[in-house]
Coordinates of C-alpha atoms in Angstrom, one line a residue:
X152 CA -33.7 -20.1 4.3
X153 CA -32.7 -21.4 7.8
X154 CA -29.0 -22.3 8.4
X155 CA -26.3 -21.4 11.0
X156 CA -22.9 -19.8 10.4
X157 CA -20.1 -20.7 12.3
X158 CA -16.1 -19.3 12.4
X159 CA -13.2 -20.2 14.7
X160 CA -10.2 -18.7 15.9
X161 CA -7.1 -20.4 17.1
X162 CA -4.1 -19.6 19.2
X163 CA -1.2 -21.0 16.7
X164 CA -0.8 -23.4 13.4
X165 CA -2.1 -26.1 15.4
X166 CA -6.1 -25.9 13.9
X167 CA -7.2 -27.7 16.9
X168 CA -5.9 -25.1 19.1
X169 CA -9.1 -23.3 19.1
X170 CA -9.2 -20.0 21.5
X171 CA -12.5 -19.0 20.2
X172 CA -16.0 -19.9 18.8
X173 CA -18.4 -17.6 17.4
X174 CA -22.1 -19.2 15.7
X175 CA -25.3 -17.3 14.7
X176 CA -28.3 -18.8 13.2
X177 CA -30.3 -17.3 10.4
X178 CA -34.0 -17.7 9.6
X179 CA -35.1 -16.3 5.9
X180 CA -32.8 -12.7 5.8
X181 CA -32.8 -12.5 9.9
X182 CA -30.3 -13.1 12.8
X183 CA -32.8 -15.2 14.9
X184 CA -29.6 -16.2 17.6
X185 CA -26.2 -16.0 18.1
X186 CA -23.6 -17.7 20.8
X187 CA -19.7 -17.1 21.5
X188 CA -17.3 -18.6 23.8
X189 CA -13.6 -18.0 24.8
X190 CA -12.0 -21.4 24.9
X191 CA -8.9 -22.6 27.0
X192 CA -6.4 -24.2 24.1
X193 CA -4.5 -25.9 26.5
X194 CA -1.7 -24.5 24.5
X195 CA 0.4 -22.3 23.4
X196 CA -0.6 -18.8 21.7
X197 CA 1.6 -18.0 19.0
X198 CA 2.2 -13.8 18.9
X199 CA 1.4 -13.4 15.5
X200 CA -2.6 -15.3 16.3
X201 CA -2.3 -13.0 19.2
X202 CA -1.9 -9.8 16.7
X203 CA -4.6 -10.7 14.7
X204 CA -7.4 -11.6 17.0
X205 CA -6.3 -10.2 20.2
X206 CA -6.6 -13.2 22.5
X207 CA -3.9 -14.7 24.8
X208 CA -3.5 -16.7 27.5
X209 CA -4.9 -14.2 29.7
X210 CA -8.5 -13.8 28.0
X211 CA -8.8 -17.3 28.2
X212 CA -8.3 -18.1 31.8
X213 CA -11.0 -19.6 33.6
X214 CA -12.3 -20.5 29.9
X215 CA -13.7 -23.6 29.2
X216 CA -11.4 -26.5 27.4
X217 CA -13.4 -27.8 24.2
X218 CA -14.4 -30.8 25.7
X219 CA -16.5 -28.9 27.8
X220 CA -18.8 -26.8 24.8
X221 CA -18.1 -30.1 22.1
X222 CA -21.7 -30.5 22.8
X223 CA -23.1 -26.9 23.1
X224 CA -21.4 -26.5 19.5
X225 CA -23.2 -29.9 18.3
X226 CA -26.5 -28.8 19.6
X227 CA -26.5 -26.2 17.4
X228 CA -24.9 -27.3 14.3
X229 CA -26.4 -31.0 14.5
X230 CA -28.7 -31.9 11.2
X231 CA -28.4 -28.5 9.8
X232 CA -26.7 -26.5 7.2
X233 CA -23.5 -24.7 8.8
X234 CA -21.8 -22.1 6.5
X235 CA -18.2 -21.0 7.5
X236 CA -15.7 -18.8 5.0
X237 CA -13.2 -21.2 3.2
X238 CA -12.5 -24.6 4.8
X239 CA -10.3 -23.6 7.4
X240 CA -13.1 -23.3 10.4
X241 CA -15.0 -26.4 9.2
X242 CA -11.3 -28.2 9.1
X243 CA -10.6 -27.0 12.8
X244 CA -14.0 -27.9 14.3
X245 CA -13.6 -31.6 12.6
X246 CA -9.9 -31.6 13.7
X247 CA -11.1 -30.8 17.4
X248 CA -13.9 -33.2 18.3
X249 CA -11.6 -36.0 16.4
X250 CA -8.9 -35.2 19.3
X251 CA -11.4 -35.1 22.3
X252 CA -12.6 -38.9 20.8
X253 CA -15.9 -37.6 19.5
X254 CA -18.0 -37.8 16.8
X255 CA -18.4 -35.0 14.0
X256 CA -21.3 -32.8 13.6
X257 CA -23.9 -34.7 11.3
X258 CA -24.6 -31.3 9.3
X259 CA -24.9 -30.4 5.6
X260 CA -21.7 -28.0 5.4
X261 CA -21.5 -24.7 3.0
X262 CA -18.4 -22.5 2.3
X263 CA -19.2 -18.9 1.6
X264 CA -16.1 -18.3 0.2
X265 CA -17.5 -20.8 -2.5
X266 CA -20.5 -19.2 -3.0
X267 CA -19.2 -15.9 -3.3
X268 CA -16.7 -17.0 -6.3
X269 CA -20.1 -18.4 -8.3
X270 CA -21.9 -14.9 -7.3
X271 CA -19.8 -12.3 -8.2
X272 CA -17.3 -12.3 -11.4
X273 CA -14.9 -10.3 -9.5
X274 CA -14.3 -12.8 -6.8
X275 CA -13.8 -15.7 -9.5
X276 CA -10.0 -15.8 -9.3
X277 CA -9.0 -13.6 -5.9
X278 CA -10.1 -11.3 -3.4
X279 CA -12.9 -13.5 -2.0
X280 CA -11.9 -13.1 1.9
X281 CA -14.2 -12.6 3.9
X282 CA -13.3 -8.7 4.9
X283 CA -13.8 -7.9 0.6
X284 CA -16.8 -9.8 -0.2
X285 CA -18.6 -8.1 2.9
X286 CA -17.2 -4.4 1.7
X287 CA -18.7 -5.4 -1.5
X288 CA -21.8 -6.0 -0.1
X289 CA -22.0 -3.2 2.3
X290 CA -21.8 -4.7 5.9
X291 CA -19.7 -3.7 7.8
X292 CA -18.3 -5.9 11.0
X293 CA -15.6 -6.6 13.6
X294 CA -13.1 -8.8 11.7
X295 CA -11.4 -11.4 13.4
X296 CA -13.8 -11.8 16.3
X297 CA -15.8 -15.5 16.1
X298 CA -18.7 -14.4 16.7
X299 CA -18.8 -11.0 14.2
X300 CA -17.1 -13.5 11.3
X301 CA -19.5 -16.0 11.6
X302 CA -22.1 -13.4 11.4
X303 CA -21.3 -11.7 8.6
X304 CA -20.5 -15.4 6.4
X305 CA -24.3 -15.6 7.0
X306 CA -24.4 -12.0 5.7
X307 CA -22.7 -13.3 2.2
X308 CA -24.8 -15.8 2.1
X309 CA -27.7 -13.9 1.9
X310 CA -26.6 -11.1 -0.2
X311 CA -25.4 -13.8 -2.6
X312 CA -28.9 -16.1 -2.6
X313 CA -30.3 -12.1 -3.1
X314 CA -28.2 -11.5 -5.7
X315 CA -28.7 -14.8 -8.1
X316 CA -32.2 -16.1 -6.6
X317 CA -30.4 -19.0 -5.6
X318 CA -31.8 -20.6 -2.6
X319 CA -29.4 -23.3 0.1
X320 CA -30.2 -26.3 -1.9
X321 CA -29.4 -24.8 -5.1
X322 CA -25.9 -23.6 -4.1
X323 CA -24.8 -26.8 -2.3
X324 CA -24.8 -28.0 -6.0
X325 CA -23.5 -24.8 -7.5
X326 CA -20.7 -25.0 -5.5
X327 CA -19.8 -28.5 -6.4
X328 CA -19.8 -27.4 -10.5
X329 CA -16.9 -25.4 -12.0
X330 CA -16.8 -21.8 -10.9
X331 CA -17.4 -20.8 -14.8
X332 CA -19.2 -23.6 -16.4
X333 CA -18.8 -21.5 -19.6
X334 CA -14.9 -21.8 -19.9
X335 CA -14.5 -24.8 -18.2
X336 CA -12.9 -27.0 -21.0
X337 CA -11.2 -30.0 -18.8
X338 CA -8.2 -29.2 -20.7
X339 CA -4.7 -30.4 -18.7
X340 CA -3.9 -28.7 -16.1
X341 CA -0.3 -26.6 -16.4
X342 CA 2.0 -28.8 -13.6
X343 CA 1.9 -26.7 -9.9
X344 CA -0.9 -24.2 -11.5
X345 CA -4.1 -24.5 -9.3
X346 CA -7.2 -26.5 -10.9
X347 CA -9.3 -23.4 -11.4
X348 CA -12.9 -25.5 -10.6
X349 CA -10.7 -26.7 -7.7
X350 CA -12.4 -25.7 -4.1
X351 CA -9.4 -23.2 -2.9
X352 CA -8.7 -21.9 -6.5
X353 CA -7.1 -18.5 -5.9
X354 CA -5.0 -19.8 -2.9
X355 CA -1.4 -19.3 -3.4
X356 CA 0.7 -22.1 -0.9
X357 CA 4.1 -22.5 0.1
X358 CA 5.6 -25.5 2.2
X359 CA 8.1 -25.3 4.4
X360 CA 9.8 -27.4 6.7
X361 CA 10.4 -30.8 7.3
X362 CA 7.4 -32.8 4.9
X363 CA 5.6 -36.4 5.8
X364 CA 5.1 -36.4 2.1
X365 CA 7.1 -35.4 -0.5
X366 CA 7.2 -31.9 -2.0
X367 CA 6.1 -33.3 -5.4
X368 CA 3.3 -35.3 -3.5
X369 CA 2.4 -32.2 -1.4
X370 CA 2.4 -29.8 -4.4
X371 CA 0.0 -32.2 -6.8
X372 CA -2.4 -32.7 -4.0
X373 CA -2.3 -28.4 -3.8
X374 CA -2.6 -28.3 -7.3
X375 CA -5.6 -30.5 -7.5
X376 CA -7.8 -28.5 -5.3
X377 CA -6.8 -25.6 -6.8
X378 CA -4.1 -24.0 -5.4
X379 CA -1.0 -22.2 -6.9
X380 CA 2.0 -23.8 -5.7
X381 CA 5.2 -21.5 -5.3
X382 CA 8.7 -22.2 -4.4
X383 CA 9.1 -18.8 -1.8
X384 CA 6.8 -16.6 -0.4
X385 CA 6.0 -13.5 -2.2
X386 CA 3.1 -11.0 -2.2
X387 CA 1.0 -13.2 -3.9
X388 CA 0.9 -16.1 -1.1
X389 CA -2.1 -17.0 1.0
X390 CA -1.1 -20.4 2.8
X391 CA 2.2 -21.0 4.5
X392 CA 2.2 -25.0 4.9
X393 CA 4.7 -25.7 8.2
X394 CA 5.8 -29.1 8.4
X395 CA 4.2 -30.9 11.8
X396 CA 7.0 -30.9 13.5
X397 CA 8.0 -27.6 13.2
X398 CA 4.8 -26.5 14.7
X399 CA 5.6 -27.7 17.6
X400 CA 9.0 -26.2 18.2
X401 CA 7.5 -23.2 17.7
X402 CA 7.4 -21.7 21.0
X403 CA 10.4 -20.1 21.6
X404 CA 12.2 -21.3 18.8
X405 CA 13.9 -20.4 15.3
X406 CA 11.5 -19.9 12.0
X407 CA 12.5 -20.9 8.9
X408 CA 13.1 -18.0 6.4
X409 CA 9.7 -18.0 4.9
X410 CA 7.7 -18.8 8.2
X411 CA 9.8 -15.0 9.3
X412 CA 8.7 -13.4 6.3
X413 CA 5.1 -15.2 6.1
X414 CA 5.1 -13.4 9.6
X415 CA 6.2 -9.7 8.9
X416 CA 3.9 -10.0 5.7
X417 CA 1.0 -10.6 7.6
X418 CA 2.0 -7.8 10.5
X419 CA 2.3 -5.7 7.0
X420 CA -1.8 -6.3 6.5
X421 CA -1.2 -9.6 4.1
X422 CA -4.0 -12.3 4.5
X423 CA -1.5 -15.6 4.8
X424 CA -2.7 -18.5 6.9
X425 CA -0.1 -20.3 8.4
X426 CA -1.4 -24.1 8.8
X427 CA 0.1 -27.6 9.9
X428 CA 0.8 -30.3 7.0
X429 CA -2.4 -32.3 8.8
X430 CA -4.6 -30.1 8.6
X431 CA -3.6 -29.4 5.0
X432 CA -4.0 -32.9 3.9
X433 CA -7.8 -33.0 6.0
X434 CA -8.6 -30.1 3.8
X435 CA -7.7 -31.9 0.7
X436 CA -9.3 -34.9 1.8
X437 CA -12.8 -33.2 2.6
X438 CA -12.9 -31.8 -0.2

């Protein structure tokens, strides 16, 4: 079972703001290499990025720009299967070579977070972030770092294809079929309650700000790939959505009430991404 894993961090909303890159490549149950780079955003970093992986404009100094490790990243992603934890990295690495002008990565993708929803029943509905899944299976690592996250999705990976005796080709079609083929009855879905075969079933999103598309539009596109859509943000949410333009008044401007309280949530230990409407609608469309 060869593949490589591969995990991102980025200095604000922007997804193609990328500060960091971490990939390891597995052979059978082994690390057999790993690479990491800091990466100069050419941007801003957003405190509350800052707070969670502990890069700023200082670590990255002297860093290279993406441009200049596009094709250290291709060469060792290119033609094979890359597994990252939900869609979020794989979004930003597609978002990034599309705004340098280059092509994507020709590679066979795999989200963990996936996998680990069809391995274990407890992860079925929630608690499938990467930090719980690896407690579960008892390794331990260096959250929020590139490099350590994109080691230990490899390290679901494994446990899970231990676990069930599934093998890579196996769960690239598991993950595509409902996450309980037994219940699944195709019956109407309940308006803005997540499609539970849907991709990011178990994600709870709020939109905020100002909306190419209209709320309705935005919350039946949510719904489809299986995310809960709420009117405020609550203990329960997982995505803020932030309009694109509000992104980028974000340094050193005003927040919108639920971008402040998405914010002293997740300096309170909540797991809330906080994305741009693009990259939103890129996840919905690659899925």
């Amino acid at each position: 079972m060869d593949f490589v894993a591969l995990d991102v961090e980025t200095a604000n909303a922007d997804m193609t703001s990328i500060c960091q890159i971490g990939v390891a490549s597995f052979s059978g149950a082994s690390l057999v290499d790993e690479w990491s780079t800091l990466v100069d955003p050419e941007t801003f970093f957003e405190p509350i990025n800052v707070s969670i992986h502990g890069i700023n404009a200082d670590a990255v100094q002297g860093a290279p720009v993406f441009s200049e490790v596009a094709e250290e990243v291709r060469r060792r992603t290119n033609a094979k299967t890359v597994v990252t934890h939900t869609h979020f990295d794989r979004t930003a690495i597609f978002q990034a070579f599309q705004k340098i002008g280059a092509a994507p990565i020709d590679c066979n993708w795999l989200d963990t977070a996936r996998v680990a929803r069809r391995a274990w029943t407890e992860f079925e509905s929630a608690g499938y972030g990467l930090a719980n899944v690896c407690e579960k299976i008892g390794y331990e690592f260096n959250h929020h770092n590139a490099l350590e996250d994109a080691k230990a999705a490899g390290q679901v990976l494994i446990a899970a294809s231990q676990h069930t005796g599934l093998g890579i080709p196996e769960w690239a079609s598991r993950v595509t079929q409902p996450i309980n083929p037994e219940r699944a009855s195709g019956g109407k879905a309940i308006e803005r309650q997540g499609n539970p075969s849907g991709p990011l079933f178990g994600e709870v999103i709020v939109f905020t700000g100002a909306l190419q598309v209209t709320r309705a539009e935005a919350a039946d596109l949510a719904a489809r790939v299986g995310c809960d859509v709420a009117q405020s943000v609550t203990k329960k949410t997982t995505i803020l959505c932030v309009g694109d333009q509000d992104v980028q008044r974000l340094a050193g401007h005003s927040r919108s009430s639920k971008h402040r309280k998405s914010e002293a949530l997740i300096e309170r230990g909540q797991a809330i991404r906080i994305i741009r409407e693009t990259d939103f609608i890129q996840m919905v469309e690659m899925t």
